[in-house]
mmCIF file of C-alpha atoms in Angstrom:
data_model
loop_
_atom_site.group_PDB
_atom_site.id
_atom_site.type_symbol
_atom_site.label_atom_id
_atom_site.label_comp_id
_atom_site.label_asym_id
_atom_site.label_seq_id
_atom_site.Cartn_x
_atom_site.Cartn_y
_atom_site.Cartn_z
ATOM 1 C CA MET W 1 0.000 0.000 0.000
ATOM 2 C CA ASN W 2 1.559 3.281 -1.110
ATOM 3 C CA TYR W 3 1.556 6.409 1.027
ATOM 4 C CA LEU W 4 -1.381 8.122 -0.739
ATOM 5 C CA LYS W 5 -3.573 5.044 -0.456
ATOM 6 C CA MET W 6 -2.639 4.701 3.210
ATOM 7 C CA VAL W 7 -3.607 8.329 3.912
ATOM 8 C CA ILE W 8 -6.946 7.898 2.136
ATOM 9 C CA PHE W 9 -7.596 4.602 3.933
ATOM 10 C CA THR W 10 -6.801 6.130 7.323
ATOM 11 C CA SER W 11 -8.993 9.163 6.604
ATOM 12 C CA VAL W 12 -11.945 6.955 5.645
ATOM 13 C CA LEU W 13 -11.548 4.921 8.831
ATOM 14 C CA SER W 14 -11.386 8.105 10.886
ATOM 15 C CA LEU W 15 -14.623 9.380 9.384
ATOM 16 C CA ALA W 16 -16.242 5.993 9.908
ATOM 17 C CA GLY W 17 -15.756 6.040 13.657
ATOM 18 C CA GLY W 18 -12.227 6.861 14.670
ATOM 19 C CA VAL W 19 -8.911 5.208 14.002
ATOM 20 C CA SER W 20 -8.399 4.223 17.628
ATOM 21 C CA SER W 21 -11.586 2.133 17.633
ATOM 22 C CA VAL W 22 -10.675 0.404 14.353
ATOM 23 C CA PHE W 23 -6.971 -0.228 14.892
ATOM 24 C CA ALA W 24 -7.493 -2.242 18.049
ATOM 25 C CA GLN W 25 -4.526 -3.037 20.276
ATOM 26 C CA SER W 26 -3.964 -6.500 21.729
ATOM 27 C CA PRO W 27 -2.441 -7.483 25.096
ATOM 28 C CA PHE W 28 1.132 -8.632 24.508
ATOM 29 C CA ASN W 29 0.466 -11.892 26.358
ATOM 30 C CA GLU W 30 -2.102 -12.762 23.679
ATOM 31 C CA MET W 31 0.335 -12.410 20.797
ATOM 32 C CA PRO W 32 1.325 -15.661 19.059
ATOM 33 C CA ARG W 33 4.517 -17.358 20.102
ATOM 34 C CA GLY W 34 7.454 -17.510 17.707
ATOM 35 C CA GLU W 35 9.863 -15.341 15.758
ATOM 36 C CA TYR W 36 9.272 -11.672 15.014
ATOM 37 C CA VAL W 37 11.614 -9.688 12.771
ATOM 38 C CA VAL W 38 12.113 -5.943 12.663
ATOM 39 C CA ASP W 39 10.337 -3.916 9.992
ATOM 40 C CA LEU W 40 13.041 -1.505 8.808
ATOM 41 C CA SER W 41 10.455 0.896 7.411
ATOM 42 C CA HIS W 42 9.235 1.458 10.977
ATOM 43 C CA ALA W 43 12.453 1.217 12.965
ATOM 44 C CA SER W 44 15.463 3.316 13.868
ATOM 45 C CA VAL W 45 18.744 3.181 15.764
ATOM 46 C CA VAL W 46 19.793 6.708 16.738
ATOM 47 C CA TRP W 47 22.750 7.683 18.916
ATOM 48 C CA LYS W 48 24.066 10.905 20.335
ATOM 49 C CA VAL W 49 27.276 11.983 21.985
ATOM 50 C CA SER W 50 28.457 15.223 23.582
ATOM 51 C CA HIS W 51 30.537 17.557 21.439
ATOM 52 C CA LEU W 52 32.858 19.608 23.681
ATOM 53 C CA GLY W 53 30.042 19.876 26.222
ATOM 54 C CA LEU W 54 28.356 22.388 23.918
ATOM 55 C CA SER W 55 25.873 20.228 22.048
ATOM 56 C CA SER W 56 24.873 16.642 21.407
ATOM 57 C CA TYR W 57 25.987 15.238 18.090
ATOM 58 C CA VAL W 58 23.232 12.999 16.652
ATOM 59 C CA ALA W 59 23.586 10.223 14.068
ATOM 60 C CA ARG W 60 21.883 6.985 13.092
ATOM 61 C CA PHE W 61 22.456 3.580 11.545
ATOM 62 C CA ALA W 62 20.266 2.949 8.503
ATOM 63 C CA ASP W 63 20.993 -0.749 7.954
ATOM 64 C CA PHE W 64 20.371 -3.295 10.686
ATOM 65 C CA GLU W 65 18.426 -6.432 11.459
ATOM 66 C CA ALA W 66 16.829 -7.658 14.658
ATOM 67 C CA ALA W 67 14.634 -10.534 15.750
ATOM 68 C CA ILE W 68 12.655 -11.585 18.812
ATOM 69 C CA ASP W 69 12.093 -15.215 19.749
ATOM 70 C CA TYR W 70 8.899 -14.479 21.630
ATOM 71 C CA ASP W 71 7.582 -16.600 24.505
ATOM 72 C CA THR W 72 3.937 -15.710 25.086
ATOM 73 C CA SER W 73 3.614 -17.643 28.334
ATOM 74 C CA ASP W 74 6.591 -15.872 29.920
ATOM 75 C CA ILE W 75 8.066 -12.855 28.144
ATOM 76 C CA THR W 76 11.177 -13.065 30.316
ATOM 77 C CA ASN W 77 12.075 -16.267 28.463
ATOM 78 C CA SER W 78 12.114 -14.404 25.157
ATOM 79 C CA THR W 79 15.392 -13.592 23.429
ATOM 80 C CA VAL W 80 16.447 -10.705 21.209
ATOM 81 C CA THR W 81 19.247 -10.599 18.652
ATOM 82 C CA ALA W 82 20.435 -7.705 16.498
ATOM 83 C CA LYS W 83 23.148 -6.898 13.951
ATOM 84 C CA ILE W 84 24.072 -3.383 12.830
ATOM 85 C CA ASN W 85 26.042 -2.521 9.714
ATOM 86 C CA PRO W 86 28.531 0.199 10.761
ATOM 87 C CA MET W 87 28.904 1.229 7.112
ATOM 88 C CA SER W 88 25.328 2.547 7.267
ATOM 89 C CA ILE W 89 26.133 5.575 9.466
ATOM 90 C CA GLN W 90 24.153 8.689 8.557
ATOM 91 C CA THR W 91 25.232 11.915 10.249
ATOM 92 C CA ALA W 92 23.569 14.650 8.175
ATOM 93 C CA TYR W 93 26.952 16.368 8.369
ATOM 94 C CA PRO W 94 27.010 19.432 6.060
ATOM 95 C CA ASN W 95 28.563 18.487 2.738
ATOM 96 C CA ALA W 96 28.971 14.942 4.029
ATOM 97 C CA LYS W 97 29.065 13.542 0.509
ATOM 98 C CA GLU W 98 31.824 15.917 -0.543
ATOM 99 C CA LYS W 99 33.888 15.323 2.592
ATOM 100 C CA ASP W 100 33.000 11.601 2.732
ATOM 101 C CA PHE W 101 32.434 12.171 6.441
ATOM 102 C CA ASP W 102 30.113 9.206 7.021
ATOM 103 C CA ASN W 103 32.521 6.833 5.295
ATOM 104 C CA ILE W 104 35.436 8.180 7.343
ATOM 105 C CA LEU W 105 33.570 7.518 10.590
ATOM 106 C CA ALA W 106 32.600 4.045 9.422
ATOM 107 C CA THR W 107 36.015 2.920 8.184
ATOM 108 C CA ASP W 108 38.619 4.821 10.211
ATOM 109 C CA GLU W 109 40.483 2.464 12.544
ATOM 110 C CA SER W 110 40.029 4.924 15.423
ATOM 111 C CA TRP W 111 36.261 5.012 14.958
ATOM 112 C CA PHE W 112 34.002 2.171 13.762
ATOM 113 C CA ASN W 113 36.710 0.339 11.784
ATOM 114 C CA ALA W 114 34.147 -1.434 9.592
ATOM 115 C CA GLY W 115 36.858 -2.908 7.376
ATOM 116 C CA GLU W 116 37.929 -5.176 10.226
ATOM 117 C CA PHE W 117 34.677 -5.360 12.206
ATOM 118 C CA ALA W 118 31.805 -5.611 9.747
ATOM 119 C CA SER W 119 28.973 -5.688 12.279
ATOM 120 C CA ILE W 120 27.918 -4.575 15.734
ATOM 121 C CA ASP W 121 26.123 -7.476 17.423
ATOM 122 C CA PHE W 122 23.756 -7.803 20.355
ATOM 123 C CA VAL W 123 22.359 -10.938 22.021
ATOM 124 C CA SER W 124 20.059 -10.686 25.018
ATOM 125 C CA THR W 125 20.848 -12.766 28.090
ATOM 126 C CA SER W 126 17.980 -11.841 30.432
ATOM 127 C CA ILE W 127 14.758 -9.835 30.584
ATOM 128 C CA GLU W 128 13.233 -8.554 33.801
ATOM 129 C CA MET W 129 9.750 -7.050 33.773
ATOM 130 C CA THR W 130 9.603 -3.808 35.779
ATOM 131 C CA GLY W 131 5.957 -2.992 35.036
ATOM 132 C CA ASP W 132 3.050 -4.079 32.859
ATOM 133 C CA LYS W 133 4.718 -2.574 29.797
ATOM 134 C CA THR W 134 8.314 -1.955 30.858
ATOM 135 C CA ALA W 135 11.364 -4.150 31.252
ATOM 136 C CA VAL W 136 15.114 -4.132 31.707
ATOM 137 C CA MET W 137 16.929 -6.245 29.153
ATOM 138 C CA ILE W 138 20.533 -7.310 29.720
ATOM 139 C CA GLY W 139 22.600 -8.491 26.791
ATOM 140 C CA GLU W 140 26.045 -8.912 25.309
ATOM 141 C CA LEU W 141 27.172 -6.157 22.951
ATOM 142 C CA THR W 142 30.033 -7.037 20.618
ATOM 143 C CA PHE W 143 31.645 -3.939 19.154
ATOM 144 C CA LEU W 144 35.133 -3.481 17.704
ATOM 145 C CA GLY W 145 35.860 -7.086 18.634
ATOM 146 C CA VAL W 146 35.065 -6.548 22.316
ATOM 147 C CA SER W 147 32.069 -8.155 24.062
ATOM 148 C CA LYS W 148 30.618 -6.563 27.181
ATOM 149 C CA PRO W 149 27.220 -6.572 28.918
ATOM 150 C CA VAL W 150 24.805 -3.692 28.420
ATOM 151 C CA SER W 151 21.461 -2.870 30.018
ATOM 152 C CA LEU W 152 18.527 -1.489 28.030
ATOM 153 C CA ASP W 153 15.347 0.092 29.355
ATOM 154 C CA VAL W 154 12.555 -1.289 27.206
ATOM 155 C CA GLU W 155 9.006 -0.004 26.788
ATOM 156 C CA PHE W 156 6.292 -2.098 25.187
ATOM 157 C CA ASN W 157 4.373 0.343 22.995
ATOM 158 C CA GLY W 158 1.619 -1.915 21.759
ATOM 159 C CA ALA W 159 0.651 -4.919 19.695
ATOM 160 C CA MET W 160 -1.847 -5.938 17.049
ATOM 161 C CA LEU W 161 -2.888 -9.457 16.184
ATOM 162 C CA ARG W 162 -3.525 -8.145 12.674
ATOM 163 C CA GLN W 163 -1.662 -4.998 11.747
ATOM 164 C CA PRO W 164 -4.062 -3.239 9.329
ATOM 165 C CA PHE W 165 -1.574 -2.629 6.525
ATOM 166 C CA SER W 166 0.450 -5.856 6.591
ATOM 167 C CA GLY W 167 -2.244 -8.135 7.976
ATOM 168 C CA LYS W 168 0.316 -9.786 10.266
ATOM 169 C CA PRO W 169 0.812 -9.932 14.045
ATOM 170 C CA THR W 170 3.021 -6.975 14.976
ATOM 171 C CA MET W 171 4.549 -5.624 18.202
ATOM 172 C CA GLY W 172 6.205 -2.278 18.824
ATOM 173 C CA PHE W 173 8.990 -1.451 21.282
ATOM 174 C CA SER W 174 11.160 1.479 22.342
ATOM 175 C CA ALA W 175 14.498 0.988 24.078
ATOM 176 C CA THR W 176 17.268 3.196 25.413
ATOM 177 C CA THR W 177 20.724 2.594 26.787
ATOM 178 C CA THR W 178 23.873 4.561 27.539
ATOM 179 C CA ILE W 179 27.291 3.039 26.979
ATOM 180 C CA GLN W 180 30.837 4.240 27.507
ATOM 181 C CA ARG W 181 32.550 3.889 24.157
ATOM 182 C CA THR W 182 36.015 3.672 25.686
ATOM 183 C CA ASN W 183 35.009 0.361 27.281
ATOM 184 C CA TRP W 184 34.964 -1.063 23.743
ATOM 185 C CA GLY W 185 38.242 0.577 22.778
ATOM 186 C CA MET W 186 36.920 3.654 20.965
ATOM 187 C CA SER W 187 38.825 6.381 22.764
ATOM 188 C CA LYS W 188 39.540 8.945 20.036
ATOM 189 C CA TYR W 189 39.082 12.530 21.299
ATOM 190 C CA ALA W 190 37.553 11.345 24.599
ATOM 191 C CA PRO W 191 36.443 13.031 26.770
ATOM 192 C CA ASN W 192 36.111 16.135 24.543
ATOM 193 C CA ILE W 193 33.943 14.036 22.263
ATOM 194 C CA GLY W 194 31.924 12.394 25.005
ATOM 195 C CA ASP W 195 32.704 8.964 26.355
ATOM 196 C CA GLU W 196 29.022 8.337 27.090
ATOM 197 C CA VAL W 197 26.915 7.499 24.054
ATOM 198 C CA GLU W 198 23.133 7.500 24.381
ATOM 199 C CA VAL W 199 21.360 5.034 22.097
ATOM 200 C CA MET W 200 17.662 5.279 21.236
ATOM 201 C CA ILE W 201 15.913 2.408 19.472
ATOM 202 C CA GLU W 202 12.446 2.204 17.940
ATOM 203 C CA GLY W 203 11.067 -0.849 16.236
ATOM 204 C CA GLU W 204 8.015 -2.674 14.972
ATOM 205 C CA PHE W 205 8.466 -6.445 14.878
ATOM 206 C CA VAL W 206 6.428 -8.585 12.519
ATOM 207 C CA LYS W 207 5.594 -12.270 13.029
ATOM 208 C CA THR W 208 7.291 -14.543 10.522
ATOM 209 C CA ASP W 209 5.310 -17.249 8.756
ATOM 210 C CA GLY W 210 7.260 -20.043 10.446
#
């Protein structure tokens, strides 16, 4: 469904009685068990880091994959995996194409060193529910060849047994974490370019057919 058709469809539903009453949410413990994969058209991995204490420099990764092995009976038994392509950095740096700034960040040995380390990997090791729709997820982050545990604050945004546009079971999550990049060996310009990196993740996960 293209964008124009989606807008028209949503407008018709709104006039017919309200989108909220038509696009019904489902409790996450009623979602089917199994594998869910991230929908890149409704997902983002954004990070920001302090620049000289004057501003926060914001960038994103445009190419990544993630999956949830979802346990309906006990969400804490679920597992999450993700892989990020460091070559997909997008900084919106002025004249980035002319200066090749994104490629420099991705490939420079003092930064993401994608020539030697082609992916940034995450595997969850535990999930602890902290509320009806919140959790703390612990996992192993492998970055620049170093593996260390990280903790993410996760919020369950909602779920649909039948997402109206795809027709498939879909769940949505937000997650945040803060890491110290020097712990993974990225120390260039620290602390003037901040050691702490805040990561913000948004994602819709769609049930696979398997």
